[in-house]
PDB file of C-alpha atoms in Angstrom:
ATOM      1  CA  MET A   1      74.856  79.619-121.037  1.00 81.00           C
ATOM      2  CA  LYS A   2      71.511  79.415-122.712  1.00 85.00           C
ATOM      3  CA  VAL A   3      73.120  80.111-126.062  1.00 87.00           C
ATOM      4  CA  LEU A   4      75.344  77.077-125.805  1.00 91.00           C
ATOM      5  CA  GLN A   5      72.457  74.860-124.516  1.00 91.00           C
ATOM      6  CA  ASP A   6      70.407  75.904-127.534  1.00 89.00           C
ATOM      7  CA  GLU A   7      73.333  75.011-129.786  1.00 89.00           C
ATOM      8  CA  ILE A   8      73.486  71.440-128.455  1.00 91.00           C
ATOM      9  CA  ARG A   9      69.722  71.035-127.865  1.00 90.00           C
ATOM     10  CA  ASN A  10      69.146  68.429-130.590  1.00 89.00           C
ATOM     11  CA  LEU A  11      72.271  66.424-129.848  1.00 88.00           C
ATOM     12  CA  GLU A  12      71.983  62.735-128.714  1.00 87.00           C
ATOM     13  CA  VAL A  13      75.450  61.704-127.546  1.00 93.00           C
ATOM     14  CA  ASP A  14      76.913  58.535-126.002  1.00 95.00           C
ATOM     15  CA  GLU A  15      80.173  59.465-124.258  1.00 97.00           C
ATOM     16  CA  VAL A  16      81.100  62.949-123.062  1.00 98.00           C
ATOM     17  CA  LEU A  17      84.312  63.970-121.289  1.00 98.00           C
ATOM     18  CA  ASP A  18      84.649  67.251-119.282  1.00 98.00           C
ATOM     19  CA  ILE A  19      88.267  68.092-118.567  1.00 98.00           C
ATOM     20  CA  ALA A  20      89.411  69.996-115.486  1.00 97.00           C
ATOM     21  CA  THR A  21      85.797  69.772-114.354  1.00 98.00           C
ATOM     22  CA  GLY A  22      86.231  71.068-110.820  1.00 96.00           C
ATOM     23  CA  ALA A  23      82.978  70.540-109.067  1.00 97.00           C
ATOM     24  CA  GLY A  24      81.159  69.827-112.360  1.00 97.00           C
ATOM     25  CA  GLY A  25      79.650  73.249-113.069  1.00 96.00           C
ATOM     26  CA  PHE A  26      80.036  72.887-116.814  1.00 96.00           C
ATOM     27  CA  ILE A  27      78.718  69.399-116.681  1.00 97.00           C
ATOM     28  CA  LYS A  28      75.406  70.860-115.315  1.00 96.00           C
ATOM     29  CA  ILE A  29      75.262  73.259-118.282  1.00 95.00           C
ATOM     30  CA  LEU A  30      75.857  70.350-120.693  1.00 96.00           C
ATOM     31  CA  MET A  31      73.138  68.253-119.083  1.00 95.00           C
ATOM     32  CA  GLY A  32      70.706  71.113-119.394  1.00 93.00           C
ATOM     33  CA  GLY A  33      71.356  71.256-123.204  1.00 93.00           C
ATOM     34  CA  PHE A  34      71.715  67.807-124.580  1.00 92.00           C
ATOM     35  CA  LYS A  35      68.509  66.229-125.968  1.00 89.00           C
ATOM     36  CA  ASN A  36      69.887  62.880-124.524  1.00 90.00           C
ATOM     37  CA  PHE A  37      73.218  61.452-123.372  1.00 94.00           C
ATOM     38  CA  ASN A  38      74.421  58.101-122.074  1.00 95.00           C
ATOM     39  CA  HIS A  39      77.533  58.878-119.964  1.00 97.00           C
ATOM     40  CA  ILE A  40      79.444  62.034-118.895  1.00 98.00           C
ATOM     41  CA  ILE A  41      82.811  61.740-117.160  1.00 98.00           C
ATOM     42  CA  GLY A  42      84.398  64.648-115.345  1.00 98.00           C
ATOM     43  CA  VAL A  43      88.045  64.556-114.525  1.00 98.00           C
ATOM     44  CA  ASP A  44      90.146  66.855-112.298  1.00 98.00           C
ATOM     45  CA  THR A  45      93.189  66.698-109.987  1.00 96.00           C
ATOM     46  CA  SER A  46      91.351  68.298-107.032  1.00 96.00           C
ATOM     47  CA  LYS A  47      89.884  65.563-104.839  1.00 97.00           C
ATOM     48  CA  LYS A  48      87.930  68.055-102.894  1.00 97.00           C
ATOM     49  CA  ALA A  49      86.287  69.520-105.967  1.00 97.00           C
ATOM     50  CA  LEU A  50      85.481  66.079-107.292  1.00 98.00           C
ATOM     51  CA  GLU A  51      83.782  65.127-104.046  1.00 97.00           C
ATOM     52  CA  ILE A  52      81.700  68.382-104.144  1.00 97.00           C
ATOM     53  CA  GLY A  53      80.722  67.344-107.691  1.00 97.00           C
ATOM     54  CA  ARG A  54      79.642  63.901-106.732  1.00 97.00           C
ATOM     55  CA  GLU A  55      77.380  65.396-104.022  1.00 96.00           C
ATOM     56  CA  SER A  56      75.882  68.055-106.130  1.00 95.00           C
ATOM     57  CA  ILE A  57      75.213  65.908-109.290  1.00 96.00           C
ATOM     58  CA  GLN A  58      73.553  62.671-108.157  1.00 93.00           C
ATOM     59  CA  ASP A  59      72.887  61.172-111.497  1.00 95.00           C
ATOM     60  CA  ASP A  60      73.939  57.528-112.481  1.00 95.00           C
ATOM     61  CA  ARG A  61      74.938  58.765-115.914  1.00 96.00           C
ATOM     62  CA  VAL A  62      77.529  61.159-114.467  1.00 97.00           C
ATOM     63  CA  GLU A  63      80.849  60.044-113.108  1.00 97.00           C
ATOM     64  CA  PHE A  64      83.831  61.913-111.572  1.00 98.00           C
ATOM     65  CA  ARG A  65      87.392  60.629-111.712  1.00 98.00           C
ATOM     66  CA  TYR A  66      90.726  61.821-110.356  1.00 98.00           C
ATOM     67  CA  MET A  67      92.904  62.307-113.440  1.00 97.00           C
ATOM     68  CA  SER A  68      95.367  64.735-115.007  1.00 97.00           C
ATOM     69  CA  ALA A  69      94.196  66.452-118.206  1.00 97.00           C
ATOM     70  CA  ASP A  70      97.492  65.880-119.966  1.00 96.00           C
ATOM     71  CA  ARG A  71      97.534  62.068-119.139  1.00 97.00           C
ATOM     72  CA  LEU A  72      93.970  60.896-119.825  1.00 98.00           C
ATOM     73  CA  GLU A  73      93.500  57.243-118.946  1.00 97.00           C
ATOM     74  CA  PHE A  74      91.119  56.419-121.858  1.00 98.00           C
ATOM     75  CA  ASP A  75      91.481  54.579-125.087  1.00 97.00           C
ATOM     76  CA  ASP A  76      91.846  56.392-128.366  1.00 98.00           C
ATOM     77  CA  SER A  77      88.500  57.529-130.027  1.00 97.00           C
ATOM     78  CA  THR A  78      86.381  57.085-126.959  1.00 97.00           C
ATOM     79  CA  PHE A  79      84.332  60.287-126.689  1.00 98.00           C
ATOM     80  CA  ASP A  80      81.783  62.010-128.910  1.00 97.00           C
ATOM     81  CA  ILE A  81      82.386  65.341-127.155  1.00 97.00           C
ATOM     82  CA  VAL A  82      85.269  66.629-125.064  1.00 98.00           C
ATOM     83  CA  SER A  83      84.785  69.962-123.205  1.00 98.00           C
ATOM     84  CA  VAL A  84      87.016  72.249-121.232  1.00 98.00           C
ATOM     85  CA  SER A  85      85.726  75.296-119.366  1.00 97.00           C
ATOM     86  CA  ASN A  86      87.792  78.206-117.961  1.00 96.00           C
ATOM     87  CA  SER A  87      90.814  76.014-117.532  1.00 97.00           C
ATOM     88  CA  ILE A  88      93.203  76.656-120.392  1.00 97.00           C
ATOM     89  CA  HIS A  89      94.961  79.294-118.355  1.00 97.00           C
ATOM     90  CA  HIS A  90      95.457  76.774-115.571  1.00 96.00           C
ATOM     91  CA  PHE A  91      97.302  74.221-117.686  1.00 96.00           C
ATOM     92  CA  LYS A  92     101.085  74.059-117.443  1.00 94.00           C
ATOM     93  CA  ASP A  93     101.299  73.088-121.167  1.00 96.00           C
ATOM     94  CA  TYR A  94      98.004  73.286-122.974  1.00 97.00           C
ATOM     95  CA  SER A  95      99.489  71.686-126.024  1.00 97.00           C
ATOM     96  CA  ASP A  96      99.816  68.432-124.070  1.00 97.00           C
ATOM     97  CA  VAL A  97      96.335  68.641-123.066  1.00 98.00           C
ATOM     98  CA  PHE A  98      95.033  69.209-126.595  1.00 98.00           C
ATOM     99  CA  LYS A  99      97.104  66.406-127.824  1.00 98.00           C
ATOM    100  CA  GLU A 100      95.203  64.154-125.381  1.00 98.00           C
ATOM    101  CA  ILE A 101      91.858  65.670-126.306  1.00 98.00           C
ATOM    102  CA  LYS A 102      92.502  64.862-129.990  1.00 97.00           C
ATOM    103  CA  ARG A 103      93.552  61.394-129.130  1.00 98.00           C
ATOM    104  CA  VAL A 104      90.437  60.359-127.061  1.00 98.00           C
ATOM    105  CA  LEU A 105      87.994  62.170-129.303  1.00 98.00           C
ATOM    106  CA  LYS A 106      86.159  60.095-131.977  1.00 97.00           C
ATOM    107  CA  PRO A 107      87.001  61.105-135.599  1.00 94.00           C
ATOM    108  CA  GLU A 108      83.765  62.964-136.131  1.00 92.00           C
ATOM    109  CA  GLY A 109      83.674  64.165-132.501  1.00 96.00           C
ATOM    110  CA  MET A 110      83.165  67.697-131.154  1.00 96.00           C
ATOM    111  CA  VAL A 111      85.282  69.865-128.881  1.00 98.00           C
ATOM    112  CA  ILE A 112      83.520  72.531-126.790  1.00 98.00           C
ATOM    113  CA  VAL A 113      85.803  75.180-125.160  1.00 98.00           C
ATOM    114  CA  ASN A 114      84.542  77.903-122.824  1.00 97.00           C
ATOM    115  CA  GLU A 115      87.129  80.475-121.667  1.00 97.00           C
ATOM    116  CA  MET A 116      86.864  83.850-120.103  1.00 97.00           C
ATOM    117  CA  PHE A 117      88.995  86.537-121.837  1.00 98.00           C
ATOM    118  CA  CYS A 118      90.514  89.769-120.551  1.00 97.00           C
ATOM    119  CA  ASP A 119      90.054  92.355-123.259  1.00 97.00           C
ATOM    120  CA  ASN A 120      87.016  94.354-124.309  1.00 96.00           C
ATOM    121  CA  GLN A 121      85.395  94.235-120.994  1.00 96.00           C
ATOM    122  CA  SER A 122      83.157  96.812-119.150  1.00 95.00           C
ATOM    123  CA  ASN A 123      84.630  98.578-116.107  1.00 96.00           C
ATOM    124  CA  SER A 124      82.578  96.259-113.770  1.00 93.00           C
ATOM    125  CA  GLN A 125      83.866  93.266-115.666  1.00 95.00           C
ATOM    126  CA  LEU A 126      87.463  94.632-115.448  1.00 96.00           C
ATOM    127  CA  SER A 127      87.088  94.268-111.646  1.00 94.00           C
ATOM    128  CA  HIS A 128      86.764  90.554-112.269  1.00 94.00           C
ATOM    129  CA  VAL A 129      89.768  90.482-114.685  1.00 96.00           C
ATOM    130  CA  TYR A 130      92.001  92.514-112.327  1.00 96.00           C
ATOM    131  CA  LEU A 131      91.098  90.341-109.351  1.00 94.00           C
ATOM    132  CA  HIS A 132      91.628  87.122-111.298  1.00 95.00           C
ATOM    133  CA  HIS A 133      95.034  88.213-112.561  1.00 96.00           C
ATOM    134  CA  TYR A 134      95.990  89.362-109.048  1.00 96.00           C
ATOM    135  CA  MET A 135      95.141  85.956-107.535  1.00 95.00           C
ATOM    136  CA  ALA A 136      96.839  84.200-110.412  1.00 96.00           C
ATOM    137  CA  GLU A 137     100.105  85.963-109.645  1.00 96.00           C
ATOM    138  CA  ILE A 138      99.886  85.045-105.993  1.00 96.00           C
ATOM    139  CA  ASP A 139      99.131  81.437-107.002  1.00 95.00           C
ATOM    140  CA  THR A 140     102.202  81.494-109.332  1.00 96.00           C
ATOM    141  CA  ILE A 141     104.409  82.730-106.401  1.00 95.00           C
ATOM    142  CA  LYS A 142     103.041  79.811-104.298  1.00 94.00           C
ATOM    143  CA  GLY A 143     103.961  77.339-107.030  1.00 94.00           C
ATOM    144  CA  ILE A 144     100.508  76.831-108.425  1.00 93.00           C
ATOM    145  CA  VAL A 145      99.976  76.894-112.201  1.00 94.00           C
ATOM    146  CA  HIS A 146      97.693  79.811-112.753  1.00 95.00           C
ATOM    147  CA  LYS A 147      98.191  82.199-115.691  1.00 96.00           C
ATOM    148  CA  PRO A 148      96.446  85.442-116.482  1.00 96.00           C
ATOM    149  CA  THR A 149      93.537  84.918-118.852  1.00 97.00           C
ATOM    150  CA  TYR A 150      94.100  85.401-122.570  1.00 98.00           C
ATOM    151  CA  LYS A 151      92.662  87.997-124.926  1.00 98.00           C
ATOM    152  CA  LYS A 152      89.816  86.738-127.175  1.00 98.00           C
ATOM    153  CA  GLN A 153      91.881  86.495-130.298  1.00 98.00           C
ATOM    154  CA  GLU A 154      94.667  84.708-128.459  1.00 98.00           C
ATOM    155  CA  ILE A 155      92.190  81.909-127.467  1.00 98.00           C
ATOM    156  CA  ILE A 156      91.045  81.533-131.097  1.00 98.00           C
ATOM    157  CA  ASP A 157      94.727  81.537-132.360  1.00 98.00           C
ATOM    158  CA  LEU A 158      95.890  78.907-129.879  1.00 97.00           C
ATOM    159  CA  LEU A 159      92.933  76.591-130.616  1.00 98.00           C
ATOM    160  CA  GLU A 160      93.686  76.750-134.364  1.00 97.00           C
ATOM    161  CA  ASP A 161      97.413  76.339-133.655  1.00 97.00           C
ATOM    162  CA  GLU A 162      96.547  73.175-131.859  1.00 97.00           C
ATOM    163  CA  GLY A 163      94.731  71.750-134.978  1.00 96.00           C
ATOM    164  CA  LEU A 164      91.158  72.535-134.094  1.00 97.00           C
ATOM    165  CA  LYS A 165      88.760  73.600-136.844  1.00 97.00           C
ATOM    166  CA  ILE A 166      86.390  76.076-135.402  1.00 97.00           C
ATOM    167  CA  ILE A 167      82.837  75.527-136.528  1.00 96.00           C
ATOM    168  CA  ARG A 168      81.118  78.169-134.415  1.00 95.00           C
ATOM    169  CA  SER A 169      82.094  80.677-131.747  1.00 96.00           C
ATOM    170  CA  PHE A 170      80.125  83.197-129.653  1.00 95.00           C
ATOM    171  CA  GLU A 171      80.437  85.346-126.548  1.00 96.00           C
ATOM    172  CA  VAL A 172      78.568  84.668-123.343  1.00 94.00           C
ATOM    173  CA  ARG A 173      78.126  87.014-120.432  1.00 88.00           C
ATOM    174  CA  ASP A 174      76.325  85.511-117.310  1.00 72.00           C
ATOM    175  CA  GLU A 175      74.635  87.892-114.999  1.00 65.00           C
ATOM    176  CA  VAL A 176      75.963  86.942-111.561  1.00 66.00           C
ATOM    177  CA  PHE A 177      73.990  89.063-109.106  1.00 65.00           C
ATOM    178  CA  LYS A 178      70.233  89.258-108.655  1.00 60.00           C
ATOM    179  CA  ASN A 179      70.388  92.731-106.926  1.00 71.00           C
ATOM    180  CA  ASP A 180      72.636  95.481-105.638  1.00 79.00           C
ATOM    181  CA  GLU A 181      72.603  94.140-102.133  1.00 84.00           C
ATOM    182  CA  GLU A 182      73.943  90.721-103.297  1.00 84.00           C
ATOM    183  CA  GLU A 183      76.668  92.436-105.256  1.00 84.00           C
ATOM    184  CA  LYS A 184      77.715  94.462-102.175  1.00 87.00           C
ATOM    185  CA  LYS A 185      78.001  91.371-100.122  1.00 89.00           C
ATOM    186  CA  GLU A 186      80.264  89.776-102.795  1.00 87.00           C
ATOM    187  CA  ILE A 187      82.434  92.869-102.932  1.00 89.00           C
ATOM    188  CA  GLU A 188      82.962  92.756 -99.159  1.00 90.00           C
ATOM    189  CA  ALA A 189      83.755  88.995 -99.386  1.00 90.00           C
ATOM    190  CA  LEU A 190      86.299  89.738-102.073  1.00 89.00           C
ATOM    191  CA  LYS A 191      87.997  92.374 -99.959  1.00 88.00           C
ATOM    192  CA  LYS A 192      88.382  89.835 -97.142  1.00 89.00           C
ATOM    193  CA  LEU A 193      89.840  87.513 -99.695  1.00 90.00           C
ATOM    194  CA  PHE A 194      92.539  90.106-100.485  1.00 86.00           C
ATOM    195  CA  ASP A 195      93.595  90.104 -96.796  1.00 88.00           C
ATOM    196  CA  LYS A 196      93.731  86.292 -96.705  1.00 91.00           C
ATOM    197  CA  ARG A 197      95.817  85.931 -99.867  1.00 92.00           C
ATOM    198  CA  LEU A 198      98.238  88.699 -98.820  1.00 93.00           C
ATOM    199  CA  LYS A 199      99.004  86.773 -95.694  1.00 93.00           C
ATOM    200  CA  ASP A 200     100.125  83.941 -98.053  1.00 92.00           C
ATOM    201  CA  ILE A 201     102.973  86.092 -99.315  1.00 95.00           C
ATOM    202  CA  GLU A 202     103.745  88.447 -96.416  1.00 93.00           C
ATOM    203  CA  GLU A 203     107.440  87.271 -96.446  1.00 94.00           C
ATOM    204  CA  HIS A 204     107.789  87.634-100.174  1.00 95.00           C
ATOM    205  CA  GLU A 205     109.977  90.430-101.601  1.00 95.00           C
ATOM    206  CA  ARG A 206     106.992  91.673-103.779  1.00 95.00           C
ATOM    207  CA  TYR A 207     104.673  91.869-100.759  1.00 95.00           C
ATOM    208  CA  ASP A 208     104.492  95.714-100.744  1.00 96.00           C
ATOM    209  CA  GLU A 209     103.756  95.791-104.489  1.00 95.00           C
ATOM    210  CA  PHE A 210     100.815  93.370-103.932  1.00 95.00           C
ATOM    211  CA  VAL A 211      99.494  95.532-101.050  1.00 94.00           C
ATOM    212  CA  GLY A 212      99.414  98.529-103.356  1.00 95.00           C
ATOM    213  CA  ARG A 213      97.728  96.680-106.172  1.00 94.00           C
ATOM    214  CA  ALA A 214      95.156  95.302-103.704  1.00 93.00           C
ATOM    215  CA  ARG A 215      94.401  98.916-102.757  1.00 94.00           C
ATOM    216  CA  ASP A 216      93.904  99.934-106.383  1.00 95.00           C
ATOM    217  CA  ILE A 217      91.548  96.963-107.043  1.00 94.00           C
ATOM    218  CA  ARG A 218      89.539  97.676-103.945  1.00 92.00           C
ATOM    219  CA  GLU A 219      89.046 101.308-105.274  1.00 94.00           C
ATOM    220  CA  HIS A 220      88.078 100.010-108.680  1.00 95.00           C
ATOM    221  CA  LEU A 221      85.512  97.630-107.010  1.00 93.00           C
ATOM    222  CA  ASP A 222      83.978 100.458-104.927  1.00 92.00           C
ATOM    223  CA  LYS A 223      83.665 102.756-107.970  1.00 94.00           C
ATOM    224  CA  TYR A 224      82.450 100.219-110.543  1.00 94.00           C
ATOM    225  CA  GLY A 225      81.205  97.116-108.812  1.00 91.00           C
ATOM    226  CA  ILE A 226      81.877  93.717-110.249  1.00 92.00           C
ATOM    227  CA  ALA A 227      80.422  91.546-113.013  1.00 91.00           C
ATOM    228  CA  GLY A 228      81.577  88.293-114.553  1.00 91.00           C
ATOM    229  CA  ALA A 229      84.024  88.648-117.417  1.00 95.00           C
ATOM    230  CA  THR A 230      82.630  87.800-120.896  1.00 96.00           C
ATOM    231  CA  GLN A 231      83.522  84.277-121.941  1.00 97.00           C
ATOM    232  CA  LEU A 232      84.167  82.835-125.460  1.00 97.00           C
ATOM    233  CA  VAL A 233      82.568  79.646-126.332  1.00 97.00           C
ATOM    234  CA  VAL A 234      84.042  77.704-129.278  1.00 97.00           C
ATOM    235  CA  ILE A 235      82.590  74.566-130.902  1.00 97.00           C
ATOM    236  CA  ALA A 236      85.253  72.788-133.048  1.00 97.00           C
ATOM    237  CA  LYS A 237      86.179  69.640-134.765  1.00 96.00           C
ATOM    238  CA  ILE A 238      89.586  68.004-135.359  1.00 91.00           C
TER     239      ILE A 238
END
């Protein structure tokens, strides 16, 4: 995410909100970019993830709160920057979330969106896409909101439809593995994850279908390996 960090390198901001923050991974990226900041709040509905975030980011300027993205407990025009990373496809209704983002953002504030997309990926990146979409379908069967990732243009279109004025956008591809051995270990771990997730739906009518798809994705992993899907970073105003 060096490109994003360079983009925000000269910014001195007061209040920042990171929505659907999980364990604060995107907060760490922002912290490494801002010239200076006063306060960053990360909100999420996973208490476990929030606790991990508190343990991993021990900085008095960073705070984690349990809160839903579509019901933000902040006054209007509170934040200089609101960010959301790899979470749009997890929202039940992203329009409700963006209404809240626009409400709590200051009039001259900035929105930063980072979202992986599913098209125009290499074969190794498609392993990530196929795996992600597979897990998303199982989550959906289990009643968890998790949609397939969008195409790049779909992300741009939905942001503009929600009233955001895109100032700048760029693609980011993060290298995940340091060497081939590390990648092999990750692939083996993913194969074990297939088995675990299949047990979650072994009584479901589509179980055999998912067994077959798991087999196909395993073969793709063995042939092409895996790399993180390219992400789209958008900087916008309202």
